[in-house]
């Protein structure tokens, strides 16, 4: 756990005791702070009974408090807690801001911060992997699901690699990343912002918090569109990373877990980060070739009867699914270059339409629609690709399996949130894995083939 003398003797309120809130509370208590914590779930409060005051910050006088730590999931644009804290002049912050304030007590280190609408998790995991395979101590945390405050401090010379959502950036004022990355900006989470421009500005604040000698890396199109280059000097644009005399774009064929144009962007960002940190090109190349990818993100789940099954449950919007569709173009060596993607799509919709997926329908052999958004996707796709209405994921996989042939791909990339049928995208992805395993095991049992 990370602790700091910066919190000793101070008073904090914590609202939300899930992963990041619980880690923040533990850090503050271990650092000698006085804490008032709250979560509406009894089970979340149990770990802190007798260790700190348990009271809803919304219902108490916050006079004299040094900060109110809230979960990134709390919608500050609609939740009354922001106005309540403002009445007492108490800053509303998150666990990443606590980490920023604790850095002075940590051994000499560097921080890499990565934001963007899509690709964040893969990029930070890739950076972390390259660093570790090069023998550099690193910690991975933030939006990827690992509270950084709960991790052990790194030895001198280590690198903290943080995935940062816009919500986390909104709750942070002092995180000076040695290297900051903005991958891309596409419409998402607009229920939390006053329009797309405000959402983009939230992402851009990652650069605004940097000091003069820090390094900024960004996608050129989005940086220019939103004039985010005015917040900091952009040292490198992701589009310009690949060079014939270092790592060339055509080397992507050697990175099995980084296929598709979206992963080319993720890899380019990771390359630039690691080179900026002083790694040799040879070390970076080794890391790219040995990276195994993330669960639920273009995860190669199985290959059966020549059909590849891909679990891309983490694709919760159209902009995230589009790159997955683009990763499997027709191959002249397979069925004469016929379309080969059997796309399972649907869930709880975030937006209407096909968005960027529309550009890649030429890769889709058939679509299988599921969940609450299933009927709408069927309407949008019928007449353009063959459509199979399934509702349940298990039915969709069974239908796709019956239709797909050797060399083709069953791609579960739902372009929707999971909450209509599943607790989260992880549970949805796990269910996909289980269904694939069960269907293929049943076929093996019936045919008598060896597993």
One Martini backbone bead per residue (centre of mass of N, CA, C, O) as a GRO file, in nm:
protein
  451
    1UNK     BB    1   0.098   0.035   0.019
    2UNK     BB    2   0.033   0.374  -0.012
    3UNK     BB    3   0.197   0.634   0.166
    4UNK     BB    4   0.168   0.962   0.357
    5UNK     BB    5   0.252   1.259   0.527
    6UNK     BB    6   0.039   1.447   0.376
    7UNK     BB    7  -0.214   1.314   0.564
    8UNK     BB    8  -0.136   1.386   0.835
    9UNK     BB    9  -0.392   1.517   1.042
   10UNK     BB   10  -0.618   1.493   0.845
   11UNK     BB   11  -0.940   1.547   0.675
   12UNK     BB   12  -1.165   1.292   0.542
   13UNK     BB   13  -1.386   1.205   0.285
   14UNK     BB   14  -1.564   0.901   0.175
   15UNK     BB   15  -1.729   0.812  -0.138
   16UNK     BB   16  -1.704   0.503  -0.178
   17UNK     BB   17  -1.614   0.132  -0.127
   18UNK     BB   18  -1.472   0.030  -0.345
   19UNK     BB   19  -1.177  -0.014  -0.472
   20UNK     BB   20  -1.075   0.286  -0.466
   21UNK     BB   21  -1.206   0.373  -0.192
   22UNK     BB   22  -1.074   0.159  -0.012
   23UNK     BB   23  -0.781   0.234  -0.077
   24UNK     BB   24  -0.796   0.527   0.017
   25UNK     BB   25  -0.873   0.467   0.310
   26UNK     BB   26  -0.625   0.299   0.383
   27UNK     BB   27  -0.415   0.516   0.325
   28UNK     BB   28  -0.519   0.733   0.522
   29UNK     BB   29  -0.506   0.568   0.782
   30UNK     BB   30  -0.197   0.484   0.753
   31UNK     BB   31  -0.122   0.812   0.744
   32UNK     BB   32  -0.302   0.965   0.983
   33UNK     BB   33  -0.595   1.006   0.916
   34UNK     BB   34  -0.915   1.142   0.922
   35UNK     BB   35  -1.212   0.934   0.868
   36UNK     BB   36  -1.506   0.956   0.656
   37UNK     BB   37  -1.720   0.689   0.561
   38UNK     BB   38  -1.911   0.571   0.256
   39UNK     BB   39  -2.176   0.328   0.179
   40UNK     BB   40  -2.476   0.189   0.075
   41UNK     BB   41  -2.327  -0.073   0.133
   42UNK     BB   42  -2.286  -0.279   0.391
   43UNK     BB   43  -2.046  -0.459   0.294
   44UNK     BB   44  -1.849  -0.214   0.238
   45UNK     BB   45  -1.844  -0.112   0.551
   46UNK     BB   46  -1.737  -0.348   0.727
   47UNK     BB   47  -1.416  -0.300   0.703
   48UNK     BB   48  -1.465  -0.004   0.888
   49UNK     BB   49  -1.549  -0.097   1.148
   50UNK     BB   50  -1.387   0.085   1.407
   51UNK     BB   51  -1.176   0.268   1.214
   52UNK     BB   52  -1.409   0.471   1.139
   53UNK     BB   53  -1.622   0.691   1.037
   54UNK     BB   54  -1.975   0.637   0.965
   55UNK     BB   55  -2.082   0.862   0.705
   56UNK     BB   56  -2.263   1.073   0.518
   57UNK     BB   57  -2.138   1.350   0.361
   58UNK     BB   58  -2.425   1.473   0.286
   59UNK     BB   59  -2.505   1.478   0.624
   60UNK     BB   60  -2.256   1.664   0.692
   61UNK     BB   61  -2.022   1.861   0.834
   62UNK     BB   62  -1.728   1.993   0.643
   63UNK     BB   63  -1.580   2.141   0.839
   64UNK     BB   64  -1.223   2.102   0.805
   65UNK     BB   65  -1.192   1.963   0.549
   66UNK     BB   66  -0.947   1.855   0.297
   67UNK     BB   67  -1.136   1.622   0.162
   68UNK     BB   68  -1.333   1.464  -0.108
   69UNK     BB   69  -1.365   1.127  -0.180
   70UNK     BB   70  -1.454   0.995  -0.496
   71UNK     BB   71  -1.596   0.811  -0.713
   72UNK     BB   72  -1.597   0.794  -1.058
   73UNK     BB   73  -1.912   0.701  -1.056
   74UNK     BB   74  -1.984   0.981  -0.968
   75UNK     BB   75  -2.213   1.219  -1.085
   76UNK     BB   76  -2.133   1.551  -1.066
   77UNK     BB   77  -2.371   1.676  -1.252
   78UNK     BB   78  -2.609   1.537  -1.040
   79UNK     BB   79  -2.483   1.517  -0.775
   80UNK     BB   80  -2.502   1.675  -0.453
   81UNK     BB   81  -2.201   1.662  -0.343
   82UNK     BB   82  -2.068   1.905  -0.484
   83UNK     BB   83  -2.240   2.130  -0.351
   84UNK     BB   84  -2.183   2.053  -0.060
   85UNK     BB   85  -1.874   2.096  -0.066
   86UNK     BB   86  -1.878   2.395  -0.165
   87UNK     BB   87  -2.004   2.521   0.097
   88UNK     BB   88  -1.708   2.435   0.249
   89UNK     BB   89  -1.453   2.433   0.055
   90UNK     BB   90  -1.429   2.132  -0.057
   91UNK     BB   91  -1.248   1.921  -0.226
   92UNK     BB   92  -1.301   1.717  -0.511
   93UNK     BB   93  -1.168   1.390  -0.520
   94UNK     BB   94  -0.936   1.131  -0.597
   95UNK     BB   95  -0.709   0.873  -0.593
   96UNK     BB   96  -0.511   1.012  -0.794
   97UNK     BB   97  -0.463   1.263  -0.623
   98UNK     BB   98  -0.341   1.118  -0.385
   99UNK     BB   99  -0.103   1.008  -0.542
  100UNK     BB  100   0.011   1.283  -0.623
  101UNK     BB  101   0.057   1.372  -0.317
  102UNK     BB  102   0.249   1.108  -0.249
  103UNK     BB  103   0.515   1.126  -0.430
  104UNK     BB  104   0.722   1.265  -0.228
  105UNK     BB  105   0.751   0.970  -0.059
  106UNK     BB  106   0.870   0.840  -0.300
  107UNK     BB  107   1.065   0.695  -0.482
  108UNK     BB  108   1.220   0.746  -0.748
  109UNK     BB  109   1.016   0.830  -1.040
  110UNK     BB  110   0.764   0.746  -1.286
  111UNK     BB  111   0.486   0.872  -1.494
  112UNK     BB  112   0.224   0.714  -1.679
  113UNK     BB  113  -0.040   0.858  -1.880
  114UNK     BB  114  -0.356   0.718  -2.008
  115UNK     BB  115  -0.580   0.830  -2.259
  116UNK     BB  116  -0.909   0.776  -2.391
  117UNK     BB  117  -1.165   0.609  -2.528
  118UNK     BB  118  -0.970   0.403  -2.681
  119UNK     BB  119  -0.707   0.165  -2.580
  120UNK     BB  120  -0.598   0.195  -2.287
  121UNK     BB  121  -0.559  -0.092  -2.171
  122UNK     BB  122  -0.369  -0.202  -2.385
  123UNK     BB  123  -0.149   0.015  -2.360
  124UNK     BB  124  -0.072  -0.016  -2.059
  125UNK     BB  125  -0.012  -0.319  -2.072
  126UNK     BB  126   0.214  -0.292  -2.280
  127UNK     BB  127   0.401  -0.105  -2.129
  128UNK     BB  128   0.434  -0.287  -1.882
  129UNK     BB  129   0.553  -0.528  -2.036
  130UNK     BB  130   0.800  -0.394  -2.160
  131UNK     BB  131   0.930  -0.306  -1.897
  132UNK     BB  132   0.950  -0.584  -1.760
  133UNK     BB  133   1.108  -0.727  -1.997
  134UNK     BB  134   1.347  -0.496  -1.943
  135UNK     BB  135   1.377  -0.472  -1.609
  136UNK     BB  136   1.147  -0.269  -1.519
  137UNK     BB  137   0.990  -0.135  -1.272
  138UNK     BB  138   0.627  -0.181  -1.237
  139UNK     BB  139   0.296  -0.024  -1.228
  140UNK     BB  140  -0.051  -0.105  -1.252
  141UNK     BB  141  -0.324   0.141  -1.293
  142UNK     BB  142  -0.661   0.233  -1.242
  143UNK     BB  143  -0.904   0.183  -1.481
  144UNK     BB  144  -0.817  -0.128  -1.506
  145UNK     BB  145  -0.878  -0.212  -1.172
  146UNK     BB  146  -0.618  -0.092  -1.015
  147UNK     BB  147  -0.541   0.044  -0.731
  148UNK     BB  148  -0.261   0.228  -0.675
  149UNK     BB  149  -0.270   0.255  -0.356
  150UNK     BB  150  -0.263  -0.075  -0.316
  151UNK     BB  151   0.021  -0.066  -0.398
  152UNK     BB  152   0.343  -0.114  -0.398
  153UNK     BB  153   0.613   0.047  -0.383
  154UNK     BB  154   0.863   0.146  -0.571
  155UNK     BB  155   1.159   0.146  -0.660
  156UNK     BB  156   1.406   0.299  -0.770
  157UNK     BB  157   1.316   0.368  -1.114
  158UNK     BB  158   1.028   0.343  -1.142
  159UNK     BB  159   0.696   0.273  -1.307
  160UNK     BB  160   0.390   0.432  -1.339
  161UNK     BB  161   0.092   0.291  -1.490
  162UNK     BB  162  -0.189   0.486  -1.611
  163UNK     BB  163  -0.527   0.457  -1.633
  164UNK     BB  164  -0.740   0.731  -1.765
  165UNK     BB  165  -1.023   0.868  -1.712
  166UNK     BB  166  -1.222   1.137  -1.720
  167UNK     BB  167  -1.322   1.105  -1.430
  168UNK     BB  168  -1.039   1.103  -1.299
  169UNK     BB  169  -0.944   1.376  -1.409
  170UNK     BB  170  -1.170   1.548  -1.273
  171UNK     BB  171  -1.033   1.447  -0.974
  172UNK     BB  172  -0.769   1.603  -1.082
  173UNK     BB  173  -0.486   1.850  -1.022
  174UNK     BB  174  -0.159   1.712  -0.966
  175UNK     BB  175  -0.080   1.533  -1.226
  176UNK     BB  176   0.260   1.486  -1.324
  177UNK     BB  177   0.340   1.355  -1.608
  178UNK     BB  178   0.612   1.245  -1.772
  179UNK     BB  179   0.397   1.076  -1.947
  180UNK     BB  180   0.148   1.166  -2.189
  181UNK     BB  181  -0.162   1.015  -2.326
  182UNK     BB  182  -0.359   1.063  -2.632
  183UNK     BB  183  -0.530   0.863  -2.843
  184UNK     BB  184  -0.853   0.949  -2.836
  185UNK     BB  185  -1.181   1.088  -2.963
  186UNK     BB  186  -1.508   0.979  -2.879
  187UNK     BB  187  -1.824   0.926  -2.826
  188UNK     BB  188  -1.877   0.940  -2.465
  189UNK     BB  189  -2.029   0.999  -2.169
  190UNK     BB  190  -2.246   1.244  -2.226
  191UNK     BB  191  -2.409   1.238  -1.948
  192UNK     BB  192  -2.148   1.400  -1.799
  193UNK     BB  193  -2.166   1.624  -2.031
  194UNK     BB  194  -2.156   1.942  -2.211
  195UNK     BB  195  -2.067   1.778  -2.441
  196UNK     BB  196  -1.802   1.695  -2.647
  197UNK     BB  197  -1.609   1.927  -2.576
  198UNK     BB  198  -1.599   1.869  -2.269
  199UNK     BB  199  -1.486   1.586  -2.290
  200UNK     BB  200  -1.223   1.666  -2.434
  201UNK     BB  201  -1.122   1.862  -2.214
  202UNK     BB  202  -1.084   1.648  -2.000
  203UNK     BB  203  -0.860   1.495  -2.140
  204UNK     BB  204  -0.663   1.749  -2.179
  205UNK     BB  205  -0.583   1.789  -1.872
  206UNK     BB  206  -0.337   1.603  -1.867
  207UNK     BB  207  -0.153   1.822  -1.998
  208UNK     BB  208  -0.205   2.070  -1.805
  209UNK     BB  209  -0.051   1.918  -1.554
  210UNK     BB  210   0.210   1.956  -1.683
  211UNK     BB  211   0.527   2.013  -1.711
  212UNK     BB  212   0.766   2.141  -1.916
  213UNK     BB  213   0.954   1.854  -1.927
  214UNK     BB  214   0.739   1.696  -2.036
  215UNK     BB  215   0.563   1.436  -2.214
  216UNK     BB  216   0.371   1.448  -2.522
  217UNK     BB  217   0.111   1.228  -2.653
  218UNK     BB  218  -0.073   1.219  -2.974
  219UNK     BB  219  -0.340   1.251  -3.166
  220UNK     BB  220  -0.369   1.462  -3.426
  221UNK     BB  221  -0.670   1.499  -3.492
  222UNK     BB  222  -0.779   1.558  -3.200
  223UNK     BB  223  -0.585   1.782  -3.122
  224UNK     BB  224  -0.666   1.978  -3.351
  225UNK     BB  225  -0.975   1.988  -3.318
  226UNK     BB  226  -0.944   2.080  -2.989
  227UNK     BB  227  -0.682   2.241  -2.929
  228UNK     BB  228  -0.478   2.076  -2.725
  229UNK     BB  229  -0.196   2.204  -2.797
  230UNK     BB  230  -0.240   2.454  -2.599
  231UNK     BB  231  -0.169   2.292  -2.326
  232UNK     BB  232   0.080   2.166  -2.493
  233UNK     BB  233   0.363   2.024  -2.596
  234UNK     BB  234   0.380   1.813  -2.862
  235UNK     BB  235   0.623   1.570  -2.915
  236UNK     BB  236   0.418   1.339  -3.030
  237UNK     BB  237   0.273   1.160  -3.294
  238UNK     BB  238   0.136   0.860  -3.345
  239UNK     BB  239   0.145   0.859  -3.667
  240UNK     BB  240   0.491   0.904  -3.652
  241UNK     BB  241   0.646   0.650  -3.529
  242UNK     BB  242   0.697   0.489  -3.768
  243UNK     BB  243   1.017   0.349  -3.881
  244UNK     BB  244   1.244   0.198  -4.085
  245UNK     BB  245   1.498   0.243  -3.866
  246UNK     BB  246   1.319   0.085  -3.657
  247UNK     BB  247   0.988   0.056  -3.631
  248UNK     BB  248   0.773  -0.101  -3.841
  249UNK     BB  249   0.453  -0.150  -3.948
  250UNK     BB  250   0.511  -0.445  -4.080
  251UNK     BB  251   0.569  -0.584  -3.788
  252UNK     BB  252   0.279  -0.660  -3.685
  253UNK     BB  253   0.282  -0.964  -3.770
  254UNK     BB  254   0.465  -1.027  -3.493
  255UNK     BB  255   0.189  -0.940  -3.319
  256UNK     BB  256  -0.060  -1.143  -3.228
  257UNK     BB  257  -0.205  -0.933  -3.000
  258UNK     BB  258  -0.179  -0.676  -3.242
  259UNK     BB  259  -0.422  -0.658  -3.432
  260UNK     BB  260  -0.493  -0.409  -3.625
  261UNK     BB  261  -0.525  -0.065  -3.644
  262UNK     BB  262  -0.572  -0.009  -3.341
  263UNK     BB  263  -0.306  -0.162  -3.251
  264UNK     BB  264  -0.116   0.024  -3.398
  265UNK     BB  265  -0.175   0.266  -3.219
  266UNK     BB  266  -0.106   0.140  -2.946
  267UNK     BB  267   0.185   0.063  -3.022
  268UNK     BB  268   0.288   0.344  -3.092
  269UNK     BB  269   0.251   0.462  -2.813
  270UNK     BB  270   0.428   0.258  -2.659
  271UNK     BB  271   0.687   0.310  -2.808
  272UNK     BB  272   0.717   0.612  -2.738
  273UNK     BB  273   0.723   0.581  -2.437
  274UNK     BB  274   0.968   0.383  -2.409
  275UNK     BB  275   1.172   0.560  -2.556
  276UNK     BB  276   1.137   0.806  -2.363
  277UNK     BB  277   1.249   0.613  -2.116
  278UNK     BB  278   1.516   0.459  -2.269
  279UNK     BB  279   1.458   0.238  -2.454
  280UNK     BB  280   1.528   0.010  -2.668
  281UNK     BB  281   1.427  -0.120  -2.960
  282UNK     BB  282   1.476  -0.416  -2.886
  283UNK     BB  283   1.305  -0.419  -2.626
  284UNK     BB  284   1.041  -0.334  -2.758
  285UNK     BB  285   1.016  -0.561  -2.963
  286UNK     BB  286   1.003  -0.793  -2.762
  287UNK     BB  287   0.739  -0.697  -2.623
  288UNK     BB  288   0.551  -0.708  -2.871
  289UNK     BB  289   0.597  -1.024  -2.930
  290UNK     BB  290   0.504  -1.117  -2.607
  291UNK     BB  291   0.229  -1.015  -2.602
  292UNK     BB  292  -0.103  -1.136  -2.475
  293UNK     BB  293  -0.302  -0.949  -2.374
  294UNK     BB  294  -0.646  -0.905  -2.296
  295UNK     BB  295  -0.912  -0.962  -2.142
  296UNK     BB  296  -1.186  -0.900  -2.361
  297UNK     BB  297  -0.957  -0.806  -2.588
  298UNK     BB  298  -0.913  -0.966  -2.855
  299UNK     BB  299  -0.962  -1.261  -2.759
  300UNK     BB  300  -0.832  -1.578  -2.806
  301UNK     BB  301  -1.032  -1.838  -2.721
  302UNK     BB  302  -1.061  -2.018  -2.998
  303UNK     BB  303  -1.009  -2.321  -3.206
  304UNK     BB  304  -1.255  -2.468  -3.437
  305UNK     BB  305  -1.261  -2.603  -3.731
  306UNK     BB  306  -1.101  -2.325  -3.824
  307UNK     BB  307  -1.238  -2.143  -3.605
  308UNK     BB  308  -1.233  -1.821  -3.475
  309UNK     BB  309  -1.254  -1.702  -3.137
  310UNK     BB  310  -1.369  -1.375  -3.023
  311UNK     BB  311  -1.317  -1.177  -2.725
  312UNK     BB  312  -1.487  -0.836  -2.717
  313UNK     BB  313  -1.648  -0.729  -2.455
  314UNK     BB  314  -1.505  -0.438  -2.413
  315UNK     BB  315  -1.690  -0.347  -2.646
  316UNK     BB  316  -1.915  -0.066  -2.562
  317UNK     BB  317  -1.882   0.062  -2.856
  318UNK     BB  318  -1.857   0.144  -3.183
  319UNK     BB  319  -1.559   0.252  -3.176
  320UNK     BB  320  -1.451  -0.024  -3.052
  321UNK     BB  321  -1.557  -0.228  -3.275
  322UNK     BB  322  -1.450  -0.133  -3.551
  323UNK     BB  323  -1.153  -0.244  -3.529
  324UNK     BB  324  -1.236  -0.541  -3.513
  325UNK     BB  325  -1.364  -0.557  -3.796
  326UNK     BB  326  -1.095  -0.457  -3.947
  327UNK     BB  327  -0.903  -0.716  -3.864
  328UNK     BB  328  -1.094  -0.905  -4.088
  329UNK     BB  329  -1.035  -0.936  -4.385
  330UNK     BB  330  -1.042  -1.053  -4.672
  331UNK     BB  331  -0.908  -1.368  -4.796
  332UNK     BB  332  -0.796  -1.512  -5.083
  333UNK     BB  333  -0.732  -1.800  -4.930
  334UNK     BB  334  -1.045  -1.766  -4.840
  335UNK     BB  335  -1.300  -1.831  -5.026
  336UNK     BB  336  -1.198  -1.616  -5.242
  337UNK     BB  337  -1.246  -1.356  -5.043
  338UNK     BB  338  -1.457  -1.376  -4.843
  339UNK     BB  339  -1.642  -1.312  -4.603
  340UNK     BB  340  -1.552  -1.384  -4.230
  341UNK     BB  341  -1.748  -1.232  -4.028
  342UNK     BB  342  -1.909  -1.323  -3.721
  343UNK     BB  343  -2.131  -1.096  -3.571
  344UNK     BB  344  -2.172  -1.018  -3.230
  345UNK     BB  345  -2.450  -0.799  -3.133
  346UNK     BB  346  -2.518  -0.631  -2.829
  347UNK     BB  347  -2.731  -0.474  -2.566
  348UNK     BB  348  -2.671  -0.184  -2.406
  349UNK     BB  349  -2.729   0.112  -2.528
  350UNK     BB  350  -2.550   0.428  -2.601
  351UNK     BB  351  -2.627   0.442  -2.912
  352UNK     BB  352  -2.716   0.519  -3.223
  353UNK     BB  353  -2.634   0.320  -3.460
  354UNK     BB  354  -2.314   0.229  -3.621
  355UNK     BB  355  -2.113   0.420  -3.693
  356UNK     BB  356  -1.793   0.303  -3.755
  357UNK     BB  357  -1.896   0.016  -3.846
  358UNK     BB  358  -1.997   0.084  -4.135
  359UNK     BB  359  -1.703   0.075  -4.272
  360UNK     BB  360  -1.691  -0.273  -4.207
  361UNK     BB  361  -1.915  -0.455  -4.356
  362UNK     BB  362  -1.724  -0.592  -4.576
  363UNK     BB  363  -1.639  -0.821  -4.340
  364UNK     BB  364  -1.940  -0.929  -4.311
  365UNK     BB  365  -2.116  -1.230  -4.327
  366UNK     BB  366  -2.264  -1.202  -4.034
  367UNK     BB  367  -2.531  -1.135  -3.802
  368UNK     BB  368  -2.584  -1.132  -3.430
  369UNK     BB  369  -2.850  -1.049  -3.227
  370UNK     BB  370  -2.864  -0.893  -2.895
  371UNK     BB  371  -3.058  -0.786  -2.670
  372UNK     BB  372  -3.190  -0.475  -2.643
  373UNK     BB  373  -3.038  -0.387  -2.927
  374UNK     BB  374  -3.106  -0.605  -3.138
  375UNK     BB  375  -3.346  -0.492  -3.311
  376UNK     BB  376  -3.194  -0.238  -3.409
  377UNK     BB  377  -2.958  -0.379  -3.549
  378UNK     BB  378  -3.131  -0.536  -3.745
  379UNK     BB  379  -3.247  -0.291  -3.894
  380UNK     BB  380  -2.963  -0.173  -3.984
  381UNK     BB  381  -2.859  -0.457  -4.135
  382UNK     BB  382  -3.076  -0.521  -4.307
  383UNK     BB  383  -2.969  -0.561  -4.650
  384UNK     BB  384  -2.641  -0.580  -4.592
  385UNK     BB  385  -2.662  -0.830  -4.399
  386UNK     BB  386  -2.691  -1.112  -4.256
  387UNK     BB  387  -2.956  -1.187  -4.014
  388UNK     BB  388  -2.959  -1.296  -3.664
  389UNK     BB  389  -3.195  -1.351  -3.422
  390UNK     BB  390  -3.130  -1.420  -3.058
  391UNK     BB  391  -3.071  -1.243  -2.776
  392UNK     BB  392  -2.888  -1.471  -2.683
  393UNK     BB  393  -2.563  -1.558  -2.666
  394UNK     BB  394  -2.586  -1.867  -2.696
  395UNK     BB  395  -2.751  -1.858  -2.961
  396UNK     BB  396  -2.548  -1.698  -3.132
  397UNK     BB  397  -2.315  -1.898  -3.119
  398UNK     BB  398  -2.463  -2.137  -3.242
  399UNK     BB  399  -2.529  -2.002  -3.515
  400UNK     BB  400  -2.238  -1.929  -3.595
  401UNK     BB  401  -2.124  -2.215  -3.587
  402UNK     BB  402  -2.315  -2.326  -3.815
  403UNK     BB  403  -2.198  -2.105  -4.041
  404UNK     BB  404  -1.904  -2.139  -3.999
  405UNK     BB  405  -1.589  -2.163  -4.152
  406UNK     BB  406  -1.299  -2.214  -4.257
  407UNK     BB  407  -1.122  -1.912  -4.169
  408UNK     BB  408  -1.320  -1.798  -3.978
  409UNK     BB  409  -1.501  -1.550  -3.762
  410UNK     BB  410  -1.601  -1.522  -3.423
  411UNK     BB  411  -1.732  -1.204  -3.320
  412UNK     BB  412  -1.740  -1.064  -2.993
  413UNK     BB  413  -1.866  -0.725  -3.049
  414UNK     BB  414  -2.124  -0.541  -2.905
  415UNK     BB  415  -2.134  -0.213  -2.880
  416UNK     BB  416  -2.216  -0.251  -2.567
  417UNK     BB  417  -2.345  -0.275  -2.288
  418UNK     BB  418  -2.417  -0.529  -2.022
  419UNK     BB  419  -2.673  -0.454  -1.819
  420UNK     BB  420  -2.914  -0.628  -1.934
  421UNK     BB  421  -2.752  -0.932  -1.856
  422UNK     BB  422  -2.495  -0.811  -1.702
  423UNK     BB  423  -2.278  -0.684  -1.471
  424UNK     BB  424  -2.036  -0.703  -1.685
  425UNK     BB  425  -1.799  -0.749  -1.926
  426UNK     BB  426  -1.662  -0.987  -1.786
  427UNK     BB  427  -1.907  -1.173  -1.754
  428UNK     BB  428  -1.971  -1.178  -2.053
  429UNK     BB  429  -1.699  -1.301  -2.146
  430UNK     BB  430  -1.715  -1.558  -1.975
  431UNK     BB  431  -1.972  -1.666  -2.109
  432UNK     BB  432  -1.855  -1.696  -2.388
  433UNK     BB  433  -1.641  -1.902  -2.317
  434UNK     BB  434  -1.836  -2.118  -2.206
  435UNK     BB  435  -2.003  -2.158  -2.461
  436UNK     BB  436  -1.777  -2.241  -2.647
  437UNK     BB  437  -1.679  -2.485  -2.482
  438UNK     BB  438  -1.951  -2.639  -2.474
  439UNK     BB  439  -2.006  -2.670  -2.779
  440UNK     BB  440  -1.734  -2.811  -2.853
  441UNK     BB  441  -1.757  -3.045  -2.651
  442UNK     BB  442  -2.019  -3.166  -2.759
  443UNK     BB  443  -1.908  -3.233  -3.041
  444UNK     BB  444  -1.681  -3.419  -2.951
  445UNK     BB  445  -1.863  -3.628  -2.806
  446UNK     BB  446  -2.033  -3.704  -3.062
  447UNK     BB  447  -1.771  -3.781  -3.251
  448UNK     BB  448  -1.512  -3.891  -3.070
  449UNK     BB  449  -1.308  -3.687  -3.038
  450UNK     BB  450  -1.034  -3.553  -2.938
  451UNK     BB  451  -0.943  -3.291  -2.714
   0.00000   0.00000   0.00000
